[in-house]
Short mmCIF file of C-alpha atoms in Angstrom, two decimals:
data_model
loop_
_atom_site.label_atom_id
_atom_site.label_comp_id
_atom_site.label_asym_id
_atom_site.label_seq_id
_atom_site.Cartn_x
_atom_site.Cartn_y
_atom_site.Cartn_z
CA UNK X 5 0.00 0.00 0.00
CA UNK X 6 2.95 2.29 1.08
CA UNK X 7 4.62 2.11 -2.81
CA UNK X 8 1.09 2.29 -4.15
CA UNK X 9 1.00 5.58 -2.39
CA UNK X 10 4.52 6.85 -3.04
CA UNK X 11 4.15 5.96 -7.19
CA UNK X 12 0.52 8.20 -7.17
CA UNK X 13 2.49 11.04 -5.07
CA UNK X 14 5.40 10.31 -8.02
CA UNK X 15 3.06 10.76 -10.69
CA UNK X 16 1.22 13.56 -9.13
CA UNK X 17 4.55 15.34 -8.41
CA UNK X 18 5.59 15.09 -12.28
CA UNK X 19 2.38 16.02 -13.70
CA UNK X 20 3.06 18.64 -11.77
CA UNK X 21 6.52 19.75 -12.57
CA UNK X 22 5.92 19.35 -16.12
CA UNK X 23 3.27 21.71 -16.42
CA UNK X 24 4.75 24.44 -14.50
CA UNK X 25 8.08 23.94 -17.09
CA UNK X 26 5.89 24.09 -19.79
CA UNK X 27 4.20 27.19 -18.32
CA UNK X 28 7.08 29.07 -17.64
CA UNK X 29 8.51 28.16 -21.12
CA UNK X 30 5.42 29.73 -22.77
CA UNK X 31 5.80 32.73 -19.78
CA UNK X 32 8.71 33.35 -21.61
CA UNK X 33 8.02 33.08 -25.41
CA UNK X 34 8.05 35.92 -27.40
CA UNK X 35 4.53 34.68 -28.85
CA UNK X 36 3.22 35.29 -25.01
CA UNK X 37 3.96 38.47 -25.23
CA UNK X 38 3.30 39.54 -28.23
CA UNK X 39 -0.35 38.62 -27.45
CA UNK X 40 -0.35 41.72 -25.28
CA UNK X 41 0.97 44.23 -28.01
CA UNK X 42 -2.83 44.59 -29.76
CA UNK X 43 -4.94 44.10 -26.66
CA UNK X 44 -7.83 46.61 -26.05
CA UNK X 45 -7.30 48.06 -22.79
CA UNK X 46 -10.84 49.11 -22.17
CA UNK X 47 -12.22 45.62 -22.33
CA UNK X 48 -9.12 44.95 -19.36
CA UNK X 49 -10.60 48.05 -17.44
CA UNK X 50 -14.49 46.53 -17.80
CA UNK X 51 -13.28 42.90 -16.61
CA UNK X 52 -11.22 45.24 -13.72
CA UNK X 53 -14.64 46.80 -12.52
CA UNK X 54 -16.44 43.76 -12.76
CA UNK X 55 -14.45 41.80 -10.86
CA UNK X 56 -14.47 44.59 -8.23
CA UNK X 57 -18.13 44.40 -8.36
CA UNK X 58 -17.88 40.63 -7.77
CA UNK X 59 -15.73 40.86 -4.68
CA UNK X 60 -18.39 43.08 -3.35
CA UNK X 61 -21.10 40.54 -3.82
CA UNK X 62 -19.05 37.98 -2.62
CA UNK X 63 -18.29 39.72 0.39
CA UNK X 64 -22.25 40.62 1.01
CA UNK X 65 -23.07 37.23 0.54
CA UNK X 66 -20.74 35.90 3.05
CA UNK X 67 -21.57 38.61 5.95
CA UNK X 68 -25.19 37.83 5.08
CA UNK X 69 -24.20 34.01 5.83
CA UNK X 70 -22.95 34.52 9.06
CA UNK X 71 -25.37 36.66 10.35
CA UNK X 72 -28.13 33.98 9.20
CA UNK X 73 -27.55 31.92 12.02
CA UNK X 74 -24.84 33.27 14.38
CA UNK X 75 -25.00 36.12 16.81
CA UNK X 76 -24.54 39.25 14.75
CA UNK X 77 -21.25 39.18 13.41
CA UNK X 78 -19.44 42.83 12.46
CA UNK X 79 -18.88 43.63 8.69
CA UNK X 80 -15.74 44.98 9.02
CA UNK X 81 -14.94 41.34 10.66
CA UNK X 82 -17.12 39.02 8.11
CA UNK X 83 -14.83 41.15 4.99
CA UNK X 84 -11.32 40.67 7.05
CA UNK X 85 -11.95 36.90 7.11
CA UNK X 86 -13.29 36.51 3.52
CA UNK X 87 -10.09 38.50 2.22
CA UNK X 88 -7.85 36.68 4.48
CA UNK X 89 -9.55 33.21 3.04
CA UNK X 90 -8.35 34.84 -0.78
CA UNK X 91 -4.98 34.99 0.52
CA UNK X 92 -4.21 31.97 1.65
CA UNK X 93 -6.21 30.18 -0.97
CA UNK X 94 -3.86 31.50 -3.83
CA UNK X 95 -0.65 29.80 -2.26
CA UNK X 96 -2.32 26.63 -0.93
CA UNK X 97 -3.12 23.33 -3.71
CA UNK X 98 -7.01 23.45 -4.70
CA UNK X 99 -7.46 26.41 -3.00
CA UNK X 100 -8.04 24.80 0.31
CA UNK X 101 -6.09 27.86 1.96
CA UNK X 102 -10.27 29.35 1.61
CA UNK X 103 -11.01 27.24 4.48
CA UNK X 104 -8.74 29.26 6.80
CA UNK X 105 -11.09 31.93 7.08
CA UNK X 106 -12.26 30.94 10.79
CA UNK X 107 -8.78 31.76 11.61
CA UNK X 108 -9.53 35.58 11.08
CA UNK X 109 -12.81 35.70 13.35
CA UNK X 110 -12.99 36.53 17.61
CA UNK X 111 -12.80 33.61 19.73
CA UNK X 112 -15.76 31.66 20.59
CA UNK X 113 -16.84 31.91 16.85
CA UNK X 114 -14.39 29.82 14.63
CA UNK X 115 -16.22 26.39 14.68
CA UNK X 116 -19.10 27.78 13.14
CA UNK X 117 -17.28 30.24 10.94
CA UNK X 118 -15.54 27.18 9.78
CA UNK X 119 -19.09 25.49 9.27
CA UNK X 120 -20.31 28.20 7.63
CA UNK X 121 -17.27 28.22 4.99
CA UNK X 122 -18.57 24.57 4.17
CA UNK X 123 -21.75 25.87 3.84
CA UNK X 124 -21.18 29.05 1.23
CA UNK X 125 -18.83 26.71 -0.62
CA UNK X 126 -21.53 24.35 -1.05
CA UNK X 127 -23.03 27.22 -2.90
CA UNK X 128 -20.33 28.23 -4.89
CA UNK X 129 -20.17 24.72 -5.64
CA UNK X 130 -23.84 24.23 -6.92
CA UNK X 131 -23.59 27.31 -9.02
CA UNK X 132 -20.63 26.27 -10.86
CA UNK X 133 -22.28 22.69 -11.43
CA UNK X 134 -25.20 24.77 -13.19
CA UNK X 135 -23.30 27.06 -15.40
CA UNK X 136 -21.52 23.56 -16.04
CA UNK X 137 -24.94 21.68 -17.29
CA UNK X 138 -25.63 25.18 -19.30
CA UNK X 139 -22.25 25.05 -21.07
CA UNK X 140 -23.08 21.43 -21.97
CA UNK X 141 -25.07 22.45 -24.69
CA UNK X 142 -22.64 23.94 -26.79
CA UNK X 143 -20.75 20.85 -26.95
CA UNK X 144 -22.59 17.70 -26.72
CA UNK X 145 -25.71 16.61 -28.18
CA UNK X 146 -28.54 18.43 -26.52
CA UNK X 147 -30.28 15.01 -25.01
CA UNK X 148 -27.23 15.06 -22.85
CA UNK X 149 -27.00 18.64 -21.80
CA UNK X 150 -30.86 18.40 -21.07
CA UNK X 151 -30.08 15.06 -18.80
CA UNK X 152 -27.12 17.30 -17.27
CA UNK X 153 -28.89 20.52 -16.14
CA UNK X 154 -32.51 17.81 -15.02
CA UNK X 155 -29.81 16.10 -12.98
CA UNK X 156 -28.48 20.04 -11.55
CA UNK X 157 -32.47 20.83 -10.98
CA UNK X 158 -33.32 18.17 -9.12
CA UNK X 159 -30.61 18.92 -6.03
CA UNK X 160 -33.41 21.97 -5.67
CA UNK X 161 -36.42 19.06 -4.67
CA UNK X 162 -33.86 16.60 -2.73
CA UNK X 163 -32.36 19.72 -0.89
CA UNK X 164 -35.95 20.55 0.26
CA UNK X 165 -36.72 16.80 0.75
CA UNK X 166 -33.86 16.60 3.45
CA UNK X 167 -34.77 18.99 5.59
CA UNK X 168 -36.82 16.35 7.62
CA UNK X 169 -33.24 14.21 7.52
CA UNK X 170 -31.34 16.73 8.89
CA UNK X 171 -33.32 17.54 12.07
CA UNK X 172 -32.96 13.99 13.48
CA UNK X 173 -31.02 13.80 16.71
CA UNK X 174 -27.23 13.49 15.47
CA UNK X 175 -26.12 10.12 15.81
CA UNK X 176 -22.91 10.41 18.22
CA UNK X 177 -19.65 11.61 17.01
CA UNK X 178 -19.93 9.12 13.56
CA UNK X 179 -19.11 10.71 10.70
CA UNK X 180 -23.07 10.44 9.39
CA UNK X 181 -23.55 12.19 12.78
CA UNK X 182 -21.12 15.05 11.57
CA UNK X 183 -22.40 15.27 8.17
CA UNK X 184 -25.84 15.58 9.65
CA UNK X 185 -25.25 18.31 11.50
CA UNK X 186 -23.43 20.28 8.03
CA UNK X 187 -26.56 19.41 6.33
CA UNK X 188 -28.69 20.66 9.48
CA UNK X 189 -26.88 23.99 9.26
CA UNK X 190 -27.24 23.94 5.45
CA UNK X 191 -30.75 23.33 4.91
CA UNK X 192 -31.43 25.77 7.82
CA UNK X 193 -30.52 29.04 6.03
CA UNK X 194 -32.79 30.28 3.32
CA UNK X 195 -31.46 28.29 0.69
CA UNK X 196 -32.83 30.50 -2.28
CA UNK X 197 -31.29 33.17 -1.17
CA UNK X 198 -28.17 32.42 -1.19
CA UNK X 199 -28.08 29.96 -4.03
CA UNK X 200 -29.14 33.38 -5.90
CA UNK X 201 -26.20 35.21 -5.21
CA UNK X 202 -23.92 32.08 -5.52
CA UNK X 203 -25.64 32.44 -9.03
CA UNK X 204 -25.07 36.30 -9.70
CA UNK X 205 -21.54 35.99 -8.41
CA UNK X 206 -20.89 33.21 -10.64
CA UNK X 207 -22.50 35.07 -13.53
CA UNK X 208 -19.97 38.22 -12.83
CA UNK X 209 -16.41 35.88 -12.69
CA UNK X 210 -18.24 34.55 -16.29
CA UNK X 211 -18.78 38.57 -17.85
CA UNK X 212 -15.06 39.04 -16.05
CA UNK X 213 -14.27 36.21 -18.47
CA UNK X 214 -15.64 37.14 -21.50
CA UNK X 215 -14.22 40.82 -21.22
CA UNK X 216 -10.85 39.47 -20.66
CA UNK X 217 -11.16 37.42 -23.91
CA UNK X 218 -12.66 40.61 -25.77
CA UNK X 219 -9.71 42.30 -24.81
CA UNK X 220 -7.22 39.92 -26.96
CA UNK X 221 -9.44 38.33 -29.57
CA UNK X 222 -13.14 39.74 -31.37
CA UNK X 223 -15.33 36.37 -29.88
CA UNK X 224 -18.95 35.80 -28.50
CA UNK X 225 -20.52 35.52 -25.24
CA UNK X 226 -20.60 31.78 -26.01
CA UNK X 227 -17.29 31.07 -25.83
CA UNK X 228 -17.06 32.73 -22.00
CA UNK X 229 -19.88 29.97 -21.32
CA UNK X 230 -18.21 27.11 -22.94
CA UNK X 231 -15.21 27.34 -20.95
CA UNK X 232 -15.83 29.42 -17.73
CA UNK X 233 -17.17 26.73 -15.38
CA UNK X 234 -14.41 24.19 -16.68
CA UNK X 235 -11.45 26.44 -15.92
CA UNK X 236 -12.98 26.85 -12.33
CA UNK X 237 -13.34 23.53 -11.52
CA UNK X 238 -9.67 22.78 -13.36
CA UNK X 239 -8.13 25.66 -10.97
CA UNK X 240 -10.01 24.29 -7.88
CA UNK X 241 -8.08 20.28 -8.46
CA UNK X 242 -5.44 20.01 -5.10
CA UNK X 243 -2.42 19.48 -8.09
CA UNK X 244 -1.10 22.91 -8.10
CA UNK X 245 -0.32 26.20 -6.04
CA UNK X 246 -3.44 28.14 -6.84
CA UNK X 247 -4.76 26.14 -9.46
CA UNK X 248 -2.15 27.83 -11.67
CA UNK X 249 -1.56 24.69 -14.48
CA UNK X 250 -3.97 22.86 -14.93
CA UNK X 251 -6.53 25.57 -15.22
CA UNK X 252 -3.84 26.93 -18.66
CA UNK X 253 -3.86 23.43 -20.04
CA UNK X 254 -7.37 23.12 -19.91
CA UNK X 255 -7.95 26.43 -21.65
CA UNK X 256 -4.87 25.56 -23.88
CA UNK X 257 -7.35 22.56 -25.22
CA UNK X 258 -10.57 24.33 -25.21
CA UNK X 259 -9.93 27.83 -26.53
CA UNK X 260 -8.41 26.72 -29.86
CA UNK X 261 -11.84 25.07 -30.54
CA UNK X 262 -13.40 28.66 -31.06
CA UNK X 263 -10.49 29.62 -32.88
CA UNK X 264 -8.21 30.98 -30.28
CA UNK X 265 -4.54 30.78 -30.22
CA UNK X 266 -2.71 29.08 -27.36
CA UNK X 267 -1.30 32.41 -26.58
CA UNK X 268 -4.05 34.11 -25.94
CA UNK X 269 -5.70 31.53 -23.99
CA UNK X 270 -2.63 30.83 -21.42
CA UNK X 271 -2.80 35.18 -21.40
CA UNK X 272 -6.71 35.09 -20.64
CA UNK X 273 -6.36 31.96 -18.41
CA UNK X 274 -3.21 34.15 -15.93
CA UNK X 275 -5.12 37.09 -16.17
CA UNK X 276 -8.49 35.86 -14.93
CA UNK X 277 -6.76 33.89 -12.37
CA UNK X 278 -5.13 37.36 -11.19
CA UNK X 279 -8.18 39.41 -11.31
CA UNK X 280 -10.55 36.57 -9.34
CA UNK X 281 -7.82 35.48 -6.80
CA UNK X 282 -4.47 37.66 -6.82
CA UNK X 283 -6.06 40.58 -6.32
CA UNK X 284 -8.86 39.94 -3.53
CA UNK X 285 -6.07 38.07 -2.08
CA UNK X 286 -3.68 41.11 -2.34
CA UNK X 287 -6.69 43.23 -0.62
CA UNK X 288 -6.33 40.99 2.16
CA UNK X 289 -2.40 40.09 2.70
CA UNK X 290 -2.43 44.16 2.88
CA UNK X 291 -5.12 44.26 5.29
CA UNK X 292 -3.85 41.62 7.50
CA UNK X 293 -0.26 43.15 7.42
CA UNK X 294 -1.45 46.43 8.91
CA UNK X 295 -4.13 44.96 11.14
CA UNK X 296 -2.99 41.27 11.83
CA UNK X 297 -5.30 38.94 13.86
CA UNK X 298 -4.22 38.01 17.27
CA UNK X 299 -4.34 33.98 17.81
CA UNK X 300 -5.03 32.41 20.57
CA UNK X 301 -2.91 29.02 21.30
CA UNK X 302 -6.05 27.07 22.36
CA UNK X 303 -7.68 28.21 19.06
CA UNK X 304 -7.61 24.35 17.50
CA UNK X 305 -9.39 22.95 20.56
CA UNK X 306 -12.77 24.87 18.94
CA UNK X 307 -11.97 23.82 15.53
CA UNK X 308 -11.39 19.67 16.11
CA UNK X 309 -14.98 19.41 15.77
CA UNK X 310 -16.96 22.31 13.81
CA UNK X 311 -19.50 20.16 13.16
CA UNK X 312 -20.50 19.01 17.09
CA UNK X 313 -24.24 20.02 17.91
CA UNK X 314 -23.88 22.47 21.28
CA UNK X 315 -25.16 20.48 24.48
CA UNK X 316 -28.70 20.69 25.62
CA UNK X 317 -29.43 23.19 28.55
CA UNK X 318 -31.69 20.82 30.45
CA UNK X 319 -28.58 18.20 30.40
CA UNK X 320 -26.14 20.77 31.64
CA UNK X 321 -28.16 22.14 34.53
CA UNK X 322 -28.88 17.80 35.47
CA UNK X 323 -25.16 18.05 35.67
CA UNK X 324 -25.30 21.28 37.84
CA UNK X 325 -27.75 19.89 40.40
CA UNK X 326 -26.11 16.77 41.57
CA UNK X 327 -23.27 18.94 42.89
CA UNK X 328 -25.23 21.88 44.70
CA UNK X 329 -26.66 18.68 46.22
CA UNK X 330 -23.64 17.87 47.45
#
């Protein structure tokens, strides 16, 4: 089992090295750069404002989260940890760096903040999955795309369907207990809501997209929708440092389809990458190195188990009793 192990970690490792070689070797082509020497700057301006405009959802949606279910939580606080996810995210494999964002919260909240990050990636998650089924039908037969985006609908009547799962007594510390209580917490937050503006984010990083590829080659709104959700769920696999890699291979083998160059697609693929995560996660390295968060050492103990239901109050005053007895 142990060489098993060490020849995937091998392989992984490789697939890994060569794509960053062959990355940097096209970083450093003259044909990379010469991509750049007839690109429309106002299109790069547009996808600029956009994707400030989709930070700003982003960072509603998530304050809106934790104030759904949580004490109310400050805004100033809800933005610090969102930003402070970003940064970590773009130096961490498959962007898992996001998950960090409990760490930038006061005490006493970071299991649920951590909870809650599960949660509004589970959104993020669903909305990609739709714009996924949508882009089907530009490249497969439309039978298939229709079977794709029924499939994406129906997590709408099973999500409401589980409701009456979820509030079952958790079943101990088993992992079914733990997932229960996720799903509990999910289910429990109005679900269109947020799946909305998971939605109308994920409809701004696509218009981010489709200015950036206006602003090196004359194409349509289709092509933004035939690649967008692929290159998000390519920069989101745990095989690079920010995703940087495989999502440029992937848009290395899709682009050229709608008549692209490899050039330009490597240049759109850095630069989206850079607007949606360099620069939100720039926002918050800044923020964090003028106001860093202050840790406490015994912050892990609340974060072993995010996902523990808090104890009855009837059960901890039959606790209290016994020893005023005494």
């Amino acid at each position: 089992m142990r060489i098993r192990g060490n020849s995937r970690l091998w392989i992984r490792n490789s697939l890994v090295v060569a794509i960053s070689a062959w990355l940097l070797w096209s970083l450093f082509h003259k044909e990379f750069w010469s991509a750049w020497r007839e690109v429309h700057g106002g299109w790069i301006l547009f996808a600029l404002l956009v994707t400030l405009t989709t930070l700003a959802v982003r960072a509603l949606k998530w304050h809106l989260l934790l104030v759904a279910k949580d004490p109310p939580c400050a805004r100033r606080e809800s933005v610090r940890a969102l930003l402070g996810g970003y940064a970590l995210a773009s130096v961490t494999p498959g962007r898992v760096g996001d998950l960090s964002r409990c760490m930038f919260v006061a005490e006493g909240r970071r299991g649920q903040t951590l909870l809650f990050t599960f949660v509004d990636k589970t959104f993020d998650l669903w909305a990609v999955l739709g714009y996924a089924a949508l882009s089907l039908f530009l490249f497969v037969p439309h039978i298939y795309a229709l079977a794709a985006a029924a499939a994406w609908l129906g997590l709408i009547p099973f999500f409401a369907a589980s409701r009456r799962w979820a509030r079952k007594p958790p079943s101990g510390a088993s992992r079914l207990g733990r997932f229960r209580v996720f799903w509990k917490t999910l289910t429990g937050i109005p679900a269109g809501r947020f799946g909305s503006w998971a939605l109308c984010a994920g409809a701004l990083d696509l218009l981010t997209l489709f200015f950036l590829l206006r602003a090196f080659h004359p194409t349509t709104f289709n092509v933004a929708l035939a690649t967008y959700p692929w290159l998000v769920i390519a920069g989101a696999l745990p095989l690079s440092i920010g995703g940087v890699g495989p999502r440029e291979g992937l848009s290395v083998l899709l682009l050229p389809f709608f008549s692209i160059s490899r050039t330009v697609a490597i240049n759109v693929s850095l630069v989206f990458f850079g607007f949606t995560a360099l620069l939100p996660a720039l926002f918050g390295a800044l923020w964090l190195l003028i106001h860093p968060p202050s840790f406490d050492p015994r912050m892990w103990k609340n974060l072993r188990n995010p996902f523990k239901p808090p104890r009855p109050v009837e059960n901890r005053e039959a606790q209290v009793a016994p020893q005023a007895e005494v």
